GROMACS .gro file of C-alpha atoms in nm:
model
  161
    1MET     CA    1  -0.005  -0.008  -0.006
    2ASN     CA    2   0.324   0.208   0.035
    3LEU     CA    3   0.181   0.420   0.303
    4PRO     CA    4   0.425   0.591   0.520
    5ALA     CA    5   0.452   0.503   0.906
    6LEU     CA    6   0.244   0.673   1.179
    7SER     CA    7   0.517   0.938   1.358
    8LYS     CA    8   0.567   0.882   1.733
    9SER     CA    9   0.388   1.199   1.835
   10GLY     CA   10   0.121   1.114   1.608
   11TYR     CA   11   0.038   0.773   1.742
   12LYS     CA   12   0.071   0.962   2.106
   13LYS     CA   13  -0.207   1.175   2.020
   14HIS     CA   14  -0.413   0.850   1.908
   15GLU     CA   15  -0.345   0.678   2.249
   16ASP     CA   16  -0.414   0.956   2.433
   17LYS     CA   17  -0.763   0.982   2.258
   18LEU     CA   18  -0.815   0.645   2.293
   19LEU     CA   19  -0.746   0.617   2.690
   20LYS     CA   20  -0.978   0.936   2.713
   21VAL     CA   21  -1.272   0.749   2.560
   22VAL     CA   22  -1.185   0.397   2.760
   23THR     CA   23  -1.168   0.575   3.079
   24ASP     CA   24  -1.499   0.749   3.013
   25VAL     CA   25  -1.656   0.453   2.888
   26ALA     CA   26  -1.535   0.242   3.192
   27GLU     CA   27  -1.620   0.504   3.443
   28TYR     CA   28  -2.020   0.501   3.281
   29SER     CA   29  -2.002   0.137   3.283
   30MET     CA   30  -1.890   0.117   3.680
   31CYS     CA   31  -2.144   0.380   3.745
   32ASN     CA   32  -2.437   0.184   3.600
   33ALA     CA   33  -2.317  -0.124   3.811
   34ALA     CA   34  -2.336   0.041   4.081
   35MET     CA   35  -2.712   0.176   4.040
   36GLU     CA   36  -2.812  -0.165   3.922
   37VAL     CA   37  -2.667  -0.288   4.250
   38ALA     CA   38  -2.902  -0.016   4.470
   39GLU     CA   39  -3.174  -0.024   4.233
   40THR     CA   40  -3.227  -0.427   4.199
   41PHE     CA   41  -3.151  -0.486   4.565
   42ASN     CA   42  -3.309  -0.150   4.701
   43ARG     CA   43  -3.041  -0.058   4.921
   44ASP     CA   44  -2.704   0.104   4.938
   45GLU     CA   45  -2.509  -0.150   5.091
   46CYS     CA   46  -2.363  -0.416   4.895
   47GLY     CA   47  -2.073  -0.737   4.930
   48VAL     CA   48  -1.788  -0.732   4.721
   49SER     CA   49  -1.508  -0.915   4.588
   50VAL     CA   50  -1.197  -0.703   4.591
   51ASP     CA   51  -0.824  -0.829   4.361
   52GLY     CA   52  -0.538  -0.690   4.263
   53THR     CA   53  -0.310  -0.782   3.926
   54TRP     CA   54   0.010  -0.704   3.821
   55GLN     CA   55   0.199  -0.652   3.467
   56ARG     CA   56   0.458  -0.883   3.630
   57ARG     CA   57   0.466  -1.152   3.848
   58GLY     CA   58   0.653  -1.120   4.225
   59HIS     CA   59   0.680  -0.813   4.364
   60THR     CA   60   0.906  -0.619   4.155
   61SER     CA   61   0.634  -0.452   3.928
   62LEU     CA   62   0.580  -0.098   3.860
   63ASN     CA   63   0.239  -0.096   3.734
   64GLY     CA   64  -0.081  -0.302   3.870
   65CYS     CA   65  -0.470  -0.247   3.937
   66VAL     CA   66  -0.721  -0.331   4.211
   67ALA     CA   67  -1.105  -0.413   4.099
   68LEU     CA   68  -1.393  -0.391   4.312
   69ILE     CA   69  -1.663  -0.656   4.231
   70SER     CA   70  -2.010  -0.654   4.313
   71ILE     CA   71  -2.105  -1.028   4.455
   72ASP     CA   72  -2.474  -0.957   4.377
   73THR     CA   73  -2.450  -0.851   4.016
   74ARG     CA   74  -2.102  -1.001   3.932
   75LYS     CA   75  -2.016  -0.654   3.789
   76VAL     CA   76  -1.713  -0.428   3.828
   77LEU     CA   77  -1.815  -0.169   4.058
   78ASP     CA   78  -1.474   0.033   4.085
   79LEU     CA   79  -1.119   0.005   3.974
   80GLU     CA   80  -0.778   0.152   4.087
   81VAL     CA   81  -0.506   0.181   3.818
   82MET     CA   82  -0.167   0.194   3.990
   83SER     CA   83   0.172   0.286   3.851
   84SER     CA   84   0.485   0.364   4.027
   85TYR     CA   85   0.668   0.458   3.717
   86CYS     CA   86   0.676   0.804   3.496
   87PRO     CA   87   0.902   0.775   3.177
   88THR     CA   88   0.932   1.141   3.170
   89CYS     CA   89   1.044   1.148   3.550
   90ARG     CA   90   1.284   0.918   3.456
   91LYS     CA   91   1.423   1.125   3.162
   92LEU     CA   92   1.409   1.419   3.358
   93GLN     CA   93   1.657   1.245   3.604
   94LYS     CA   94   1.900   1.172   3.353
   95MET     CA   95   1.899   1.494   3.167
   96HIS     CA   96   2.114   1.861   3.240
   97LYS     CA   97   1.953   2.121   3.362
   98ASN     CA   98   1.921   2.347   3.054
   99ALA     CA   99   1.653   2.520   2.887
  100GLU     CA  100   1.500   2.174   2.750
  101TYR     CA  101   1.516   2.056   3.098
  102VAL     CA  102   1.281   2.369   3.219
  103ALA     CA  103   1.077   2.320   2.912
  104LEU     CA  104   0.992   1.946   2.974
  105LYS     CA  105   0.959   1.983   3.360
  106ALA     CA  106   0.690   2.279   3.346
  107ASP     CA  107   0.484   2.073   3.098
  108HIS     CA  108   0.528   1.761   3.293
  109ILE     CA  109   0.205   1.612   3.409
  110LYS     CA  110   0.345   1.306   3.686
  111GLN     CA  111   0.230   0.980   3.552
  112CYS     CA  112   0.300   0.786   3.859
  113ASN     CA  113   0.017   0.764   4.149
  114TYR     CA  114   0.175   0.527   4.361
  115GLU     CA  115   0.523   0.511   4.558
  116CYS     CA  116   0.587   0.238   4.778
  117SER     CA  117   0.648  -0.130   4.719
  118SER     CA  118   0.426  -0.355   4.466
  119ALA     CA  119   0.389  -0.574   4.776
  120LYS     CA  120   0.142  -0.307   4.912
  121MET     CA  121  -0.022  -0.227   4.620
  122GLU     CA  122  -0.356  -0.425   4.666
  123SER     CA  123  -0.376  -0.309   5.000
  124ILE     CA  124  -0.373   0.071   4.921
  125GLY     CA  125  -0.578   0.017   4.596
  126ALA     CA  126  -0.826  -0.120   4.808
  127HIS     CA  127  -0.829   0.123   5.032
  128ARG     CA  128  -0.845   0.437   4.810
  129ILE     CA  129  -1.161   0.249   4.647
  130PHE     CA  130  -1.319   0.167   4.959
  131SER     CA  131  -1.243   0.566   5.078
  132ARG     CA  132  -1.451   0.712   4.761
  133SER     CA  133  -1.678   0.458   4.765
  134VAL     CA  134  -2.000   0.668   4.898
  135LYS     CA  135  -1.891   0.962   4.719
  136SER     CA  136  -1.829   0.796   4.370
  137ARG     CA  137  -2.074   0.488   4.377
  138GLN     CA  138  -2.345   0.587   4.642
  139LEU     CA  139  -2.252   0.246   4.786
  140LYS     CA  140  -2.120   0.129   5.115
  141TYR     CA  141  -1.934  -0.220   5.090
  142THR     CA  142  -2.048  -0.393   5.375
  143ILE     CA  143  -1.956  -0.751   5.328
  144TYR     CA  144  -1.589  -0.846   5.197
  145TYR     CA  145  -1.458  -1.135   5.001
  146GLY     CA  146  -1.086  -1.085   4.946
  147ASP     CA  147  -0.797  -1.379   4.849
  148GLY     CA  148  -0.652  -1.411   5.213
  149ASP     CA  149  -0.471  -1.112   5.211
  150SER     CA  150  -0.493  -1.003   5.581
  151LYS     CA  151  -0.295  -0.685   5.506
  152GLU     CA  152  -0.584  -0.575   5.256
  153PHE     CA  153  -0.878  -0.662   5.485
  154LEU     CA  154  -0.712  -0.477   5.726
  155SER     CA  155  -0.659  -0.182   5.564
  156VAL     CA  156  -1.047  -0.149   5.438
  157LYS     CA  157  -1.177  -0.264   5.759
  158THR     CA  158  -1.199   0.090   5.922
  159PHE     CA  159  -1.441   0.166   5.633
  160MET     CA  160  -1.671  -0.137   5.638
  161GLU     CA  161  -1.767  -0.058   6.029
   0.00000   0.00000   0.00000
């Protein structure tokens, strides 16, 4: 077909647009799932299952997410995507402090939202989800099903009481 390859900046623009759309659709879907729980069961409390996953196995991953699923409808109610890596921050650490550095730092929006070990990622993600449950989903999570990680349970226990 003899078409030119997509430039790096062109690819990044499409990637950013796609991220916004996917994020909006996911949020809409999770809000609808929360409304379904509230309307179907006529209550603002529900039981949930919480689990996390990582980009890599073990405790060395820089990226992961924690999902919260309704035990009544089996639909995802909330998700916390976590990353302790930002490529621009890493690039800035290696750069000399010149005009390019200052411009890049001024325009930079940090991509990492987590700075502890990946071993704590699941419990901190669950804690974040539970802390925003009433505000973002108008639900209180009262029954908790986890995978046996006692640290995670202790982290969210205060929100369940």
